């Protein structure tokens, strides 16, 4: 032993063996760690530890999340990644076909997910089912409608979209900076159905948007518009809804939302599984967890923003249900219209129209 | 002899290679990729010039460039006008032993996050913010002014940042000036004002130009400040670029707009470089 130890060649060999063993161990540990990871492309509501930790603890898995805003940005992240880097993705329900067209998503096993418990109106089969296969499941929804401070405006006025462009509220309005839902609201204001919008409707929609802009103090993304309403910078948020007011209900009970007589625009977000996921079993478990009554309650009341759970059996408390106006949903859903889902050409024209609105003085 | 000559020639190349490699990897290659992307169609990936023609044919896009140039020009001029006296006071009026502390205080705002600084300005300028409360509280105005979510707010946020940057540039320039210039001017009968206007100011103009160009480049490409403080009541070029990516993921159009923005910066650089060359000649 001592002779072997003294031989430089033997020492080198032993060290090489040790190094190889250590490398092998590290690689094994690395692959084990990889096996115990779930990589999720998400919106900010999924990064709440209160949502993720119960799943991680129950399944001994680490959920690595990357937040993005906008389907284009999300799909760009996927395109710049290696196949298999991502396991699940949160996506606008109307954009599920975009992921399917790119060959990204795996069909979901309907029999293993609680479709029967979902609000029927939010299943969104028109976009989550492609070629007879279901690629997305709606996990959360809500309304782009009128968010307001009921101590500053007349709640009766908030029952009509016409109020948004009335002189009474000039300079007291913020507009949510996302063209599709607000164009949808403009469509409702002029008596058009969001599902029927075409190029011929653009001039009338533009005129309506410009009327709203003339009353607006700002056009802001999620945080800016939420802050403007919460701090009293504005009293009305066009495109706001429970996603703005519910999470702030404790601090600011004066914030509320209405579904005006013309209707509101229904937003919904879906979960999809990647076709190249190396961890499909865990990805499915994650989707099952998010869609479970407990997961749904946690997602609905996530710290980033609140929204309605698509599962009717979500274990929300009575107070949470009251804030989300859970029991009024059948009536709301009956009056809500889907997000405009334009084709690529019309989408581009709508975005350009939105740019014109933003540039208007 | 030959080998010494070869190694003599090789050494500068060896020294410059890391910098060249860095520039190639992190500037030239991404720039070429962006140029290539700008010439492809978002719809079918084929070759097209449509991304560039859109900029010139769509008044809203063109307006974004006009807005950017206007805001950048205002910010640059206001920042120079505020920074020069500040730098001059620091260099000429503050005792040498206090200059270091004064400079540290001047750059203190840089210690906070850029985003946090912008949001702080939003709180200051908001309807219920410090300024409006002070004005309404003192009875000077009855209704709050709209300060936040305006071009004024964007300019204020930018100026706050760039005044500090320009102060440092101009201060360094002023400190490099030999006291002999002043003595010579005084010896020839010039008073302090005339010395400043005819000697000090011309000698510090190159420093001002360099600082102003730096302000121009950083300001025209900034997305954060107009997005937080401007309230989207007008779009600037970086916002227009980002808008193409969000939902539609239109990287070709975003690339074309970025290259146009870069062309404007290049023109500004050439003008600045030409002016400095003429000045030196």
mmCIF file of N, CA, C and O in Angstrom, chain A residues 77-145:
data_model
loop_
_atom_site.group_PDB
_atom_site.id
_atom_site.type_symbol
_atom_site.label_atom_id
_atom_site.label_comp_id
_atom_site.label_asym_id
_atom_site.label_seq_id
_atom_site.Cartn_x
_atom_site.Cartn_y
_atom_site.Cartn_z
ATOM 1 N N UNK A 77 -39.040 32.593 -26.811
ATOM 2 C CA UNK A 77 -38.189 31.910 -25.818
ATOM 3 C C UNK A 77 -38.073 30.430 -26.184
ATOM 4 O O UNK A 77 -36.994 29.843 -26.151
ATOM 5 N N UNK A 78 -39.207 29.844 -26.575
ATOM 6 C CA UNK A 78 -39.202 28.416 -26.928
ATOM 7 C C UNK A 78 -38.311 28.188 -28.157
ATOM 8 O O UNK A 78 -37.513 27.243 -28.200
ATOM 9 N N UNK A 79 -38.431 29.081 -29.152
ATOM 10 C CA UNK A 79 -37.644 28.914 -30.379
ATOM 11 C C UNK A 79 -36.150 29.032 -30.106
ATOM 12 O O UNK A 79 -35.334 28.434 -30.802
ATOM 13 N N UNK A 80 -35.796 29.818 -29.094
ATOM 14 C CA UNK A 80 -34.378 29.995 -28.792
ATOM 15 C C UNK A 80 -33.866 28.927 -27.815
ATOM 16 O O UNK A 80 -32.708 28.958 -27.424
ATOM 17 N N UNK A 81 -34.741 28.021 -27.415
ATOM 18 C CA UNK A 81 -34.342 26.956 -26.478
ATOM 19 C C UNK A 81 -34.134 25.661 -27.239
ATOM 20 O O UNK A 81 -34.497 25.533 -28.404
ATOM 21 N N UNK A 82 -33.542 24.702 -26.538
ATOM 22 C CA UNK A 82 -33.385 23.373 -27.111
ATOM 23 C C UNK A 82 -34.697 22.597 -26.935
ATOM 24 O O UNK A 82 -35.392 22.800 -25.922
ATOM 25 N N UNK A 83 -35.041 21.719 -27.884
ATOM 26 C CA UNK A 83 -36.234 20.887 -27.677
ATOM 27 C C UNK A 83 -36.103 20.133 -26.351
ATOM 28 O O UNK A 83 -35.035 19.592 -26.049
ATOM 29 N N UNK A 84 -37.135 20.136 -25.582
ATOM 30 C CA UNK A 84 -37.099 19.425 -24.294
ATOM 31 C C UNK A 84 -36.737 20.313 -23.122
ATOM 32 O O UNK A 84 -36.800 19.888 -21.972
ATOM 33 N N UNK A 85 -36.327 21.555 -23.404
ATOM 34 C CA UNK A 85 -35.980 22.452 -22.297
ATOM 35 C C UNK A 85 -37.193 22.783 -21.442
ATOM 36 O O UNK A 85 -37.068 23.018 -20.249
ATOM 37 N N UNK A 86 -38.359 22.837 -22.073
ATOM 38 C CA UNK A 86 -39.558 23.260 -21.360
ATOM 39 C C UNK A 86 -40.582 22.130 -21.287
ATOM 40 O O UNK A 86 -40.690 21.328 -22.217
ATOM 41 N N UNK A 87 -41.304 22.108 -20.185
ATOM 42 C CA UNK A 87 -42.297 21.038 -19.981
ATOM 43 C C UNK A 87 -43.730 21.536 -20.141
ATOM 44 O O UNK A 87 -44.557 20.864 -20.745
ATOM 45 N N UNK A 88 -44.028 22.683 -19.552
ATOM 46 C CA UNK A 88 -45.393 23.215 -19.656
ATOM 47 C C UNK A 88 -45.340 24.712 -19.943
ATOM 48 O O UNK A 88 -44.334 25.370 -19.692
ATOM 49 N N UNK A 89 -46.461 25.219 -20.462
ATOM 50 C CA UNK A 89 -46.517 26.639 -20.809
ATOM 51 C C UNK A 89 -47.913 27.181 -20.510
ATOM 52 O O UNK A 89 -48.917 26.500 -20.765
ATOM 53 N N UNK A 90 -47.935 28.393 -20.004
ATOM 54 C CA UNK A 90 -49.205 29.116 -19.857
ATOM 55 C C UNK A 90 -49.357 29.976 -21.105
ATOM 56 O O UNK A 90 -48.402 30.628 -21.533
ATOM 57 N N UNK A 91 -50.528 29.962 -21.680
ATOM 58 C CA UNK A 91 -50.721 30.678 -22.937
ATOM 59 C C UNK A 91 -52.157 31.191 -23.021
ATOM 60 O O UNK A 91 -53.076 30.563 -22.469
ATOM 61 N N UNK A 92 -52.329 32.337 -23.675
ATOM 62 C CA UNK A 92 -53.680 32.823 -23.963
ATOM 63 C C UNK A 92 -54.457 31.703 -24.643
ATOM 64 O O UNK A 92 -53.954 31.123 -25.607
ATOM 65 N N UNK A 93 -55.652 31.426 -24.173
ATOM 66 C CA UNK A 93 -56.400 30.307 -24.772
ATOM 67 C C UNK A 93 -56.549 30.477 -26.289
ATOM 68 O O UNK A 93 -56.449 29.511 -27.045
ATOM 69 N N UNK A 94 -56.749 31.741 -26.727
ATOM 70 C CA UNK A 94 -56.948 31.931 -28.175
ATOM 71 C C UNK A 94 -55.670 31.685 -28.972
ATOM 72 O O UNK A 94 -55.713 31.555 -30.193
ATOM 73 N N UNK A 95 -54.531 31.609 -28.275
ATOM 74 C CA UNK A 95 -53.262 31.422 -28.990
ATOM 75 C C UNK A 95 -52.764 29.981 -28.973
ATOM 76 O O UNK A 95 -51.679 29.697 -29.505
ATOM 77 N N UNK A 96 -53.535 29.080 -28.376
ATOM 78 C CA UNK A 96 -53.120 27.669 -28.358
ATOM 79 C C UNK A 96 -52.846 27.170 -29.789
ATOM 80 O O UNK A 96 -51.828 26.506 -30.038
ATOM 81 N N UNK A 97 -53.699 27.528 -30.772
ATOM 82 C CA UNK A 97 -53.412 27.041 -32.139
ATOM 83 C C UNK A 97 -52.059 27.512 -32.684
ATOM 84 O O UNK A 97 -51.453 26.807 -33.499
ATOM 85 N N UNK A 98 -51.569 28.660 -32.229
ATOM 86 C CA UNK A 98 -50.260 29.126 -32.710
ATOM 87 C C UNK A 98 -49.154 28.155 -32.283
ATOM 88 O O UNK A 98 -48.226 27.874 -33.032
ATOM 89 N N UNK A 99 -49.265 27.667 -31.050
ATOM 90 C CA UNK A 99 -48.280 26.695 -30.569
ATOM 91 C C UNK A 99 -48.424 25.363 -31.284
ATOM 92 O O UNK A 99 -47.436 24.688 -31.588
ATOM 93 N N UNK A 100 -49.675 24.990 -31.571
ATOM 94 C CA UNK A 100 -49.923 23.716 -32.254
ATOM 95 C C UNK A 100 -49.366 23.783 -33.685
ATOM 96 O O UNK A 100 -48.717 22.845 -34.160
ATOM 97 N N UNK A 101 -49.604 24.916 -34.354
ATOM 98 C CA UNK A 101 -49.093 25.085 -35.724
ATOM 99 C C UNK A 101 -47.573 24.952 -35.780
ATOM 100 O O UNK A 101 -47.017 24.456 -36.751
ATOM 101 N N UNK A 102 -46.912 25.379 -34.723
ATOM 102 C CA UNK A 102 -45.451 25.278 -34.682
ATOM 103 C C UNK A 102 -44.996 23.891 -34.232
ATOM 104 O O UNK A 102 -43.797 23.647 -34.077
ATOM 105 N N UNK A 103 -45.959 23.030 -33.970
ATOM 106 C CA UNK A 103 -45.628 21.658 -33.574
ATOM 107 C C UNK A 103 -45.053 21.551 -32.173
ATOM 108 O O UNK A 103 -44.265 20.659 -31.872
ATOM 109 N N UNK A 104 -45.447 22.456 -31.286
ATOM 110 C CA UNK A 104 -44.838 22.495 -29.955
ATOM 111 C C UNK A 104 -45.561 21.646 -28.919
ATOM 112 O O UNK A 104 -44.941 21.158 -27.980
ATOM 113 N N UNK A 105 -46.878 21.523 -29.071
ATOM 114 C CA UNK A 105 -47.664 20.988 -27.946
ATOM 115 C C UNK A 105 -48.051 19.515 -28.117
ATOM 116 O O UNK A 105 -48.201 19.012 -29.233
ATOM 117 N N UNK A 106 -48.248 18.905 -26.966
ATOM 118 C CA UNK A 106 -48.669 17.496 -26.880
ATOM 119 C C UNK A 106 -50.176 17.484 -26.591
ATOM 120 O O UNK A 106 -50.647 18.275 -25.759
ATOM 121 N N UNK A 107 -50.924 16.619 -27.245
ATOM 122 C CA UNK A 107 -52.349 16.533 -26.882
ATOM 123 C C UNK A 107 -52.492 16.147 -25.412
ATOM 124 O O UNK A 107 -51.700 15.369 -24.881
ATOM 125 N N UNK A 108 -53.527 16.698 -24.766
ATOM 126 C CA UNK A 108 -53.744 16.409 -23.346
ATOM 127 C C UNK A 108 -54.746 15.260 -23.200
ATOM 128 O O UNK A 108 -55.722 15.184 -23.952
ATOM 129 N N UNK A 109 -54.511 14.388 -22.225
ATOM 130 C CA UNK A 109 -55.451 13.271 -22.012
ATOM 131 C C UNK A 109 -56.711 13.770 -21.288
ATOM 132 O O UNK A 109 -56.659 14.033 -20.090
ATOM 133 N N UNK A 110 -57.801 13.889 -22.021
ATOM 134 C CA UNK A 110 -59.023 14.466 -21.440
ATOM 135 C C UNK A 110 -59.525 13.661 -20.249
ATOM 136 O O UNK A 110 -60.081 14.207 -19.302
ATOM 137 N N UNK A 111 -59.315 12.334 -20.306
ATOM 138 C CA UNK A 111 -59.847 11.485 -19.240
ATOM 139 C C UNK A 111 -59.095 11.665 -17.923
ATOM 140 O O UNK A 111 -59.550 11.211 -16.869
ATOM 141 N N UNK A 112 -57.930 12.300 -17.986
ATOM 142 C CA UNK A 112 -57.149 12.475 -16.753
ATOM 143 C C UNK A 112 -57.241 13.892 -16.209
ATOM 144 O O UNK A 112 -56.503 14.279 -15.301
ATOM 145 N N UNK A 113 -58.104 14.684 -16.813
ATOM 146 C CA UNK A 113 -58.250 16.077 -16.374
ATOM 147 C C UNK A 113 -59.727 16.371 -16.108
ATOM 148 O O UNK A 113 -60.607 15.788 -16.755
ATOM 149 N N UNK A 114 -60.003 17.290 -15.171
ATOM 150 C CA UNK A 114 -61.394 17.465 -14.710
ATOM 151 C C UNK A 114 -62.252 18.355 -15.626
ATOM 152 O O UNK A 114 -62.777 19.373 -15.190
ATOM 153 N N UNK A 115 -62.355 17.961 -16.886
ATOM 154 C CA UNK A 115 -63.119 18.814 -17.813
ATOM 155 C C UNK A 115 -64.579 18.977 -17.418
ATOM 156 O O UNK A 115 -65.189 20.019 -17.644
ATOM 157 N N UNK A 116 -65.127 17.943 -16.797
ATOM 158 C CA UNK A 116 -66.548 18.010 -16.428
ATOM 159 C C UNK A 116 -66.816 19.075 -15.374
ATOM 160 O O UNK A 116 -67.950 19.552 -15.249
ATOM 161 N N UNK A 117 -65.777 19.447 -14.629
ATOM 162 C CA UNK A 117 -65.974 20.421 -13.552
ATOM 163 C C UNK A 117 -65.786 21.869 -13.997
ATOM 164 O O UNK A 117 -65.962 22.781 -13.211
ATOM 165 N N UNK A 118 -65.358 22.071 -15.246
ATOM 166 C CA UNK A 118 -65.090 23.431 -15.705
ATOM 167 C C UNK A 118 -66.389 24.163 -16.024
ATOM 168 O O UNK A 118 -67.380 23.548 -16.414
ATOM 169 N N UNK A 119 -66.361 25.494 -15.866
ATOM 170 C CA UNK A 119 -67.477 26.288 -16.383
ATOM 171 C C UNK A 119 -67.567 25.993 -17.884
ATOM 172 O O UNK A 119 -66.567 26.140 -18.599
ATOM 173 N N UNK A 120 -68.715 25.571 -18.382
ATOM 174 C CA UNK A 120 -68.794 25.155 -19.792
ATOM 175 C C UNK A 120 -68.350 26.250 -20.761
ATOM 176 O O UNK A 120 -67.708 25.975 -21.775
ATOM 177 N N UNK A 121 -68.651 27.521 -20.416
ATOM 178 C CA UNK A 121 -68.352 28.607 -21.362
ATOM 179 C C UNK A 121 -66.853 28.882 -21.506
ATOM 180 O O UNK A 121 -66.453 29.606 -22.412
ATOM 181 N N UNK A 122 -66.045 28.370 -20.579
ATOM 182 C CA UNK A 122 -64.618 28.710 -20.663
ATOM 183 C C UNK A 122 -63.759 27.545 -21.165
ATOM 184 O O UNK A 122 -62.523 27.628 -21.138
ATOM 185 N N UNK A 123 -64.399 26.501 -21.629
ATOM 186 C CA UNK A 123 -63.597 25.392 -22.160
ATOM 187 C C UNK A 123 -62.870 25.802 -23.436
ATOM 188 O O UNK A 123 -61.831 25.252 -23.772
ATOM 189 N N UNK A 124 -63.439 26.767 -24.138
ATOM 190 C CA UNK A 124 -62.801 27.357 -25.318
ATOM 191 C C UNK A 124 -62.389 26.308 -26.354
ATOM 192 O O UNK A 124 -61.270 26.334 -26.893
ATOM 193 N N UNK A 125 -63.296 25.379 -26.633
ATOM 194 C CA UNK A 125 -62.969 24.308 -27.580
ATOM 195 C C UNK A 125 -62.534 24.845 -28.943
ATOM 196 O O UNK A 125 -61.758 24.202 -29.656
ATOM 197 N N UNK A 126 -63.046 26.025 -29.287
ATOM 198 C CA UNK A 126 -62.714 26.604 -30.594
ATOM 199 C C UNK A 126 -61.220 26.846 -30.768
ATOM 200 O O UNK A 126 -60.712 26.826 -31.889
ATOM 201 N N UNK A 127 -60.533 27.054 -29.677
ATOM 202 C CA UNK A 127 -59.086 27.296 -29.811
ATOM 203 C C UNK A 127 -58.241 26.250 -29.090
ATOM 204 O O UNK A 127 -57.095 26.012 -29.487
ATOM 205 N N UNK A 128 -58.796 25.621 -28.055
ATOM 206 C CA UNK A 128 -57.967 24.647 -27.330
ATOM 207 C C UNK A 128 -58.009 23.250 -27.962
ATOM 208 O O UNK A 128 -57.189 22.397 -27.630
ATOM 209 N N UNK A 129 -58.982 23.065 -28.850
ATOM 210 C CA UNK A 129 -59.046 21.781 -29.579
ATOM 211 C C UNK A 129 -58.671 22.056 -31.037
ATOM 212 O O UNK A 129 -59.274 22.892 -31.700
ATOM 213 N N UNK A 130 -57.641 21.379 -31.496
ATOM 214 C CA UNK A 130 -57.182 21.558 -32.879
ATOM 215 C C UNK A 130 -57.116 20.180 -33.534
ATOM 216 O O UNK A 130 -56.495 19.265 -32.987
ATOM 217 N N UNK A 131 -57.785 20.051 -34.679
ATOM 218 C CA UNK A 131 -57.776 18.763 -35.393
ATOM 219 C C UNK A 131 -58.342 17.637 -34.552
ATOM 220 O O UNK A 131 -57.855 16.502 -34.630
ATOM 221 N N UNK A 132 -59.311 17.973 -33.721
ATOM 222 C CA UNK A 132 -59.954 16.940 -32.900
ATOM 223 C C UNK A 132 -59.193 16.580 -31.638
ATOM 224 O O UNK A 132 -59.641 15.727 -30.871
ATOM 225 N N UNK A 133 -58.029 17.170 -31.443
ATOM 226 C CA UNK A 133 -57.246 16.858 -30.230
ATOM 227 C C UNK A 133 -57.165 18.096 -29.347
ATOM 228 O O UNK A 133 -57.004 19.208 -29.837
ATOM 229 N N UNK A 134 -57.230 17.843 -28.035
ATOM 230 C CA UNK A 134 -57.173 18.970 -27.103
ATOM 231 C C UNK A 134 -55.727 19.246 -26.690
ATOM 232 O O UNK A 134 -55.029 18.381 -26.192
ATOM 233 N N UNK A 135 -55.301 20.482 -26.921
ATOM 234 C CA UNK A 135 -53.915 20.854 -26.621
ATOM 235 C C UNK A 135 -53.803 21.823 -25.438
ATOM 236 O O UNK A 135 -52.708 22.110 -24.990
ATOM 237 N N UNK A 136 -54.929 22.362 -24.996
ATOM 238 C CA UNK A 136 -54.861 23.301 -23.884
ATOM 239 C C UNK A 136 -56.055 23.131 -22.969
ATOM 240 O O UNK A 136 -57.129 22.695 -23.418
ATOM 241 N N UNK A 137 -55.855 23.435 -21.703
ATOM 242 C CA UNK A 137 -56.979 23.401 -20.767
ATOM 243 C C UNK A 137 -57.046 24.750 -20.052
ATOM 244 O O UNK A 137 -56.043 25.238 -19.518
ATOM 245 N N UNK A 138 -58.220 25.355 -20.099
ATOM 246 C CA UNK A 138 -58.385 26.670 -19.484
ATOM 247 C C UNK A 138 -58.255 26.539 -17.974
ATOM 248 O O UNK A 138 -58.941 25.738 -17.351
ATOM 249 N N UNK A 139 -57.347 27.337 -17.402
ATOM 250 C CA UNK A 139 -57.091 27.232 -15.967
ATOM 251 C C UNK A 139 -57.625 28.439 -15.203
ATOM 252 O O UNK A 139 -57.834 28.372 -13.987
ATOM 253 N N UNK A 140 -57.809 29.560 -15.872
ATOM 254 C CA UNK A 140 -58.194 30.788 -15.175
ATOM 255 C C UNK A 140 -58.839 31.715 -16.195
ATOM 256 O O UNK A 140 -58.456 31.704 -17.372
ATOM 257 N N UNK A 141 -59.789 32.480 -15.752
ATOM 258 C CA UNK A 141 -60.431 33.404 -16.696
ATOM 259 C C UNK A 141 -60.935 34.635 -15.947
ATOM 260 O O UNK A 141 -60.862 34.723 -14.717
ATOM 261 N N UNK A 142 -61.440 35.558 -16.711
ATOM 262 C CA UNK A 142 -61.979 36.780 -16.124
ATOM 263 C C UNK A 142 -62.474 37.685 -17.235
ATOM 264 O O UNK A 142 -62.712 37.225 -18.357
ATOM 265 N N UNK A 143 -62.568 38.957 -16.930
ATOM 266 C CA UNK A 143 -63.192 39.871 -17.888
ATOM 267 C C UNK A 143 -62.351 41.112 -18.091
ATOM 268 O O UNK A 143 -61.815 41.669 -17.131
ATOM 269 N N UNK A 144 -62.228 41.527 -19.331
ATOM 270 C CA UNK A 144 -61.732 42.860 -19.631
ATOM 271 C C UNK A 144 -62.960 43.723 -19.773
ATOM 272 O O UNK A 144 -63.703 43.616 -20.748
ATOM 273 N N UNK A 145 -63.161 44.545 -18.776
ATOM 274 C CA UNK A 145 -64.406 45.296 -18.722
ATOM 275 C C UNK A 145 -64.101 46.669 -18.095
ATOM 276 O O UNK A 145 -63.061 47.251 -18.398
#
